[in-house]
CSV table of C-alpha atoms in Angstrom, one decimal:
chain,number,residue,atom,x,y,z
Q,256,SER,CA,-53.5,-73.1,-2.0
Q,257,GLN,CA,-52.4,-72.1,1.5
Q,258,THR,CA,-52.1,-68.5,2.5
Q,259,ILE,CA,-51.0,-67.0,5.9
Q,260,HIS,CA,-52.0,-63.5,7.0
Q,261,GLN,CA,-50.7,-61.2,9.7
Q,262,TRP,CA,-51.9,-58.0,10.9
Q,263,PRO,CA,-51.3,-55.3,11.5
Q,264,ALA,CA,-48.3,-54.7,9.1
Q,265,THR,CA,-46.7,-52.0,11.3
Q,266,LEU,CA,-47.5,-50.9,14.7
Q,267,VAL,CA,-46.0,-48.1,17.0
Q,268,GLN,CA,-46.8,-48.6,20.7
Q,269,PRO,CA,-45.7,-46.8,23.8
Q,270,VAL,CA,-43.8,-48.6,26.6
Q,271,GLY,CA,-46.3,-50.2,29.1
Q,272,SER,CA,-49.1,-50.6,26.5
Q,273,PRO,CA,-50.6,-54.0,25.6
Q,274,LEU,CA,-49.9,-55.9,22.4
Q,275,SER,CA,-52.0,-58.2,20.3
Q,276,LEU,CA,-50.7,-59.5,16.8
Q,277,GLU,CA,-52.8,-61.9,15.0
Q,278,CYS,CA,-51.9,-64.6,12.5
Q,279,THR,CA,-54.3,-66.8,10.5
Q,280,VAL,CA,-53.7,-69.5,8.1
Q,281,GLU,CA,-56.1,-70.6,5.1
Q,282,GLY,CA,-56.1,-73.6,3.0
Q,283,THR,CA,-54.9,-76.2,5.5
Q,284,SER,CA,-56.0,-77.9,8.7
Q,285,ASN,CA,-54.3,-78.5,12.1
Q,286,PRO,CA,-51.0,-76.8,11.0
Q,287,ASN,CA,-48.1,-76.4,13.4
Q,288,LEU,CA,-47.9,-72.6,14.0
Q,289,TYR,CA,-44.9,-70.5,15.0
Q,290,TRP,CA,-44.2,-66.9,16.3
Q,291,TYR,CA,-40.6,-65.6,15.6
Q,292,ARG,CA,-39.0,-62.3,16.3
Q,293,GLN,CA,-36.2,-60.8,14.3
Q,294,ALA,CA,-34.3,-57.9,15.6
Q,295,ALA,CA,-32.6,-55.5,13.1
Q,296,GLY,CA,-29.7,-57.2,11.5
Q,297,ARG,CA,-30.3,-60.5,13.4
Q,298,GLY,CA,-31.5,-64.0,12.8
Q,299,LEU,CA,-34.9,-65.3,13.6
Q,300,GLN,CA,-35.6,-66.1,17.2
Q,301,LEU,CA,-38.4,-68.6,18.0
Q,302,LEU,CA,-40.8,-67.4,20.6
Q,303,PHE,CA,-43.6,-69.8,20.6
Q,304,TYR,CA,-44.9,-72.8,18.7
Q,305,SER,CA,-48.2,-74.7,18.8
Q,306,VAL,CA,-49.1,-78.1,17.5
Q,307,GLY,CA,-52.9,-77.8,18.2
Q,308,ILE,CA,-55.5,-75.6,19.6
Q,309,GLY,CA,-54.7,-74.5,23.2
Q,310,GLN,CA,-51.3,-76.1,22.9
Q,311,ILE,CA,-48.5,-73.6,23.3
Q,312,SER,CA,-44.8,-74.1,23.8
Q,313,SER,CA,-42.6,-71.2,24.8
Q,314,GLU,CA,-39.0,-71.1,23.7
Q,315,VAL,CA,-37.8,-67.8,25.3
Q,316,PRO,CA,-39.1,-66.5,28.7
Q,317,GLN,CA,-40.2,-63.0,28.4
Q,318,ASN,CA,-43.2,-60.8,28.9
Q,319,LEU,CA,-45.0,-62.1,25.7
Q,320,SER,CA,-47.5,-64.8,25.6
Q,321,ALA,CA,-49.3,-66.7,22.8
Q,322,SER,CA,-52.7,-68.3,22.4
Q,323,ARG,CA,-54.3,-70.4,19.8
Q,324,PRO,CA,-58.0,-70.1,20.2
Q,325,GLN,CA,-58.8,-71.7,16.8
Q,326,ASP,CA,-57.2,-74.3,14.6
Q,327,ARG,CA,-55.8,-71.7,12.2
Q,328,GLN,CA,-55.5,-68.6,14.4
Q,329,PHE,CA,-52.5,-67.9,16.5
Q,330,ILE,CA,-52.2,-64.6,18.6
Q,331,LEU,CA,-49.2,-63.0,20.2
Q,332,SER,CA,-49.8,-60.8,23.1
Q,333,SER,CA,-48.3,-58.7,25.9
Q,334,LYS,CA,-49.8,-57.0,28.8
Q,335,LYS,CA,-47.0,-54.3,29.0
Q,336,LEU,CA,-44.6,-53.7,26.2
Q,337,LEU,CA,-40.9,-53.1,26.9
Q,338,LEU,CA,-38.5,-51.2,24.5
Q,339,SER,CA,-36.7,-54.5,23.9
Q,340,ASP,CA,-39.9,-55.9,22.4
Q,341,SER,CA,-39.3,-53.8,19.3
Q,342,GLY,CA,-38.7,-56.0,16.3
Q,343,PHE,CA,-40.1,-57.6,13.2
Q,344,TYR,CA,-42.6,-60.5,14.1
Q,345,LEU,CA,-43.1,-63.3,11.8
Q,346,CYS,CA,-45.8,-66.0,12.0
Q,347,ALA,CA,-45.2,-69.2,10.2
Q,348,TRP,CA,-46.8,-72.6,9.6
Q,349,MET,CA,-45.3,-75.9,8.8
Q,350,ARG,CA,-46.2,-78.6,6.3
Q,351,TYR,CA,-45.1,-82.1,6.6
Q,352,GLY,CA,-45.2,-84.3,3.5
Q,353,GLN,CA,-43.1,-87.1,2.1
Q,354,GLY,CA,-40.5,-87.0,4.9
Q,355,ILE,CA,-40.1,-83.3,4.6
Q,356,TYR,CA,-40.9,-80.4,6.9
Q,357,GLU,CA,-41.4,-77.1,5.2
Q,358,GLN,CA,-42.2,-73.8,6.8
Q,359,TYR,CA,-44.1,-71.0,5.2
Q,360,PHE,CA,-43.9,-67.4,6.5
Q,361,GLY,CA,-46.4,-64.5,6.7
Q,362,PRO,CA,-45.6,-61.0,5.6
Q,363,GLY,CA,-44.6,-60.0,9.2
Q,364,THR,CA,-45.4,-57.2,11.6
Q,365,ARG,CA,-42.9,-54.3,12.2
Q,366,LEU,CA,-43.4,-53.3,16.0
Q,367,THR,CA,-41.8,-50.3,17.3
Q,368,VAL,CA,-42.0,-49.6,21.0
Q,369,THR,CA,-41.4,-45.9,21.9
I,45,LYS,CA,-26.5,-78.3,20.5
I,46,ASN,CA,-28.0,-78.0,16.9
I,47,GLN,CA,-26.4,-75.1,15.2
I,48,VAL,CA,-26.3,-73.5,11.7
I,49,GLU,CA,-23.5,-71.2,10.8
I,50,GLN,CA,-23.6,-69.1,7.7
I,51,SER,CA,-20.8,-67.2,6.0
I,52,PRO,CA,-20.1,-64.6,5.0
I,53,GLN,CA,-22.2,-62.4,7.1
I,54,SER,CA,-22.5,-59.9,4.4
I,55,LEU,CA,-21.5,-59.7,0.9
I,56,ILE,CA,-21.4,-56.9,-1.8
I,57,ILE,CA,-21.2,-57.9,-5.5
I,58,LEU,CA,-21.7,-56.1,-8.8
I,59,GLU,CA,-24.6,-56.8,-10.9
I,60,GLY,CA,-24.0,-59.7,-13.3
I,61,LYS,CA,-21.5,-61.4,-11.1
I,62,ASN,CA,-21.9,-64.8,-9.6
I,63,CYS,CA,-21.6,-65.5,-5.8
I,64,THR,CA,-21.7,-68.4,-3.4
I,65,LEU,CA,-23.1,-68.5,0.2
I,66,GLN,CA,-22.1,-71.1,2.6
I,67,CYS,CA,-23.9,-73.0,5.3
I,68,ASN,CA,-22.4,-75.4,7.9
I,69,TYR,CA,-24.6,-77.2,10.3
I,70,THR,CA,-24.3,-79.6,13.4
I,71,VAL,CA,-28.1,-80.7,13.3
I,72,SER,CA,-28.2,-84.4,13.8
I,73,PRO,CA,-29.9,-86.5,12.7
I,74,PHE,CA,-30.7,-84.7,9.7
I,75,SER,CA,-33.9,-84.4,7.7
I,76,ASN,CA,-33.9,-81.5,5.2
I,77,LEU,CA,-32.1,-78.3,4.4
I,78,ARG,CA,-33.8,-75.2,3.1
I,79,TRP,CA,-32.6,-71.9,1.8
I,80,TYR,CA,-34.9,-68.9,2.1
I,81,LYS,CA,-34.7,-65.4,0.6
I,82,GLN,CA,-35.8,-62.6,2.8
I,83,ASP,CA,-36.4,-59.2,1.2
I,84,THR,CA,-36.1,-56.3,3.7
I,85,GLY,CA,-39.3,-55.9,5.7
I,86,ARG,CA,-40.9,-59.1,4.2
I,87,GLY,CA,-41.3,-62.7,5.4
I,88,PRO,CA,-38.8,-65.3,4.2
I,89,VAL,CA,-39.6,-67.1,0.9
I,90,SER,CA,-38.4,-70.6,0.2
I,91,LEU,CA,-35.8,-71.0,-2.7
I,92,THR,CA,-34.9,-74.6,-2.4
I,93,ILE,CA,-35.3,-77.6,-0.1
I,94,MET,CA,-33.2,-80.7,0.0
I,95,THR,CA,-33.2,-84.0,1.8
I,96,PHE,CA,-30.1,-86.0,2.7
I,97,SER,CA,-30.2,-87.9,-0.5
I,98,GLU,CA,-30.1,-84.9,-2.8
I,99,ASN,CA,-26.8,-83.2,-3.7
I,100,THR,CA,-28.0,-80.3,-5.8
I,101,LYS,CA,-31.2,-78.4,-6.5
I,102,SER,CA,-31.9,-75.5,-8.8
I,103,ASN,CA,-34.5,-72.8,-8.8
I,104,GLY,CA,-33.7,-70.5,-11.8
I,105,ARG,CA,-30.6,-68.8,-11.2
I,106,TYR,CA,-30.3,-70.2,-7.7
I,107,THR,CA,-28.4,-73.5,-7.2
I,108,ALA,CA,-28.1,-75.2,-3.9
I,109,THR,CA,-25.7,-78.0,-3.0
I,110,LEU,CA,-25.6,-80.4,-0.1
I,111,ASP,CA,-22.8,-82.5,1.3
I,112,ALA,CA,-24.3,-84.4,4.1
I,113,ASP,CA,-21.2,-86.2,5.0
I,114,THR,CA,-19.4,-82.8,5.8
I,115,LYS,CA,-22.8,-81.2,6.9
I,116,GLN,CA,-22.2,-78.4,4.4
I,117,SER,CA,-24.5,-76.6,1.9
I,118,SER,CA,-23.9,-73.8,-0.5
I,119,LEU,CA,-26.1,-71.5,-2.5
I,120,HIS,CA,-24.9,-70.3,-5.8
I,121,ILE,CA,-26.3,-67.3,-7.5
I,122,THR,CA,-25.7,-66.8,-11.2
I,123,ALA,CA,-25.7,-63.6,-13.1
I,124,SER,CA,-26.8,-61.5,-10.1
I,125,GLN,CA,-29.5,-59.0,-10.4
I,126,LEU,CA,-30.4,-56.0,-8.3
I,127,SER,CA,-33.3,-57.8,-7.0
I,128,ASP,CA,-31.2,-60.5,-5.5
I,129,SER,CA,-30.3,-58.0,-2.8
I,130,ALA,CA,-31.7,-59.6,0.3
I,131,SER,CA,-30.8,-61.9,3.2
I,132,TYR,CA,-30.4,-65.5,2.4
I,133,ILE,CA,-31.3,-67.8,5.4
I,134,CYS,CA,-30.2,-71.4,5.8
I,135,VAL,CA,-32.5,-73.6,7.8
I,136,VAL,CA,-32.1,-77.3,8.9
I,137,SER,CA,-34.6,-79.7,10.3
I,138,ALA,CA,-34.2,-82.9,12.1
I,139,PRO,CA,-36.6,-85.8,11.4
I,140,GLY,CA,-38.9,-87.9,13.5
I,141,GLY,CA,-41.5,-85.3,14.6
I,142,SER,CA,-39.0,-82.4,15.6
I,143,TYR,CA,-41.2,-79.4,14.9
I,144,ILE,CA,-38.3,-76.8,15.6
I,145,PRO,CA,-36.1,-76.2,12.7
I,146,THR,CA,-32.6,-74.5,13.4
I,147,PHE,CA,-32.0,-71.3,11.6
I,148,GLY,CA,-28.8,-69.7,10.6
I,149,ARG,CA,-28.4,-65.8,11.0
I,150,GLY,CA,-28.4,-65.3,7.3
I,151,THR,CA,-26.1,-63.7,4.9
I,152,SER,CA,-26.9,-60.1,3.8
I,153,LEU,CA,-26.3,-59.8,0.0
I,154,ILE,CA,-26.1,-56.4,-1.7
I,155,VAL,CA,-26.0,-56.2,-5.4
I,156,HIS,CA,-24.7,-52.9,-6.8
I,157,PRO,CA,-25.4,-51.8,-10.4
């Protein structure tokens, strides 16, 4: 079965510090991978998605970046965090089968920028 | 522009009561619609998934309906329990290799004892 991991689970970082969030998927190969951010009481905002190693598409211009160094590894980074970067970050992978796309989400990382 | 609108934004019900959440979408063409449950501080978990040819799908006390003609879906929760308190998110995907689903903002459900 497939499993998706995210770490850390929670993170408190000062403004201006760097960020690195990691997501890994087990039990599948060449998945589409996604990073979403969810502000308190708001819906999910797509940040980045990747259809393969080294292939990153950005949906929202910001001070965040993403990388996919391996097939099942997706990393979200920032060189200098802003207060507005606080939120709940979710990694997801997408499976396609029998005409249906289905996304599976990781447990999330709660980021607080102080 | 593809959009998914959910209503109500929030809902409070008593334990044991039924409730219905609504989802209207403008995504076209349409491939499938999913309902997710998201507990506070957790990732969303899939409840149901329906293609355009399906009108209803159940998962325990959760029953989703789909009217592809009017582009509407509903999620009915029967005999609510305290553990049903969560955000319920409607997500719609287009076919043909579109990798970006469209998310609704969710309905926040609170079940009181």
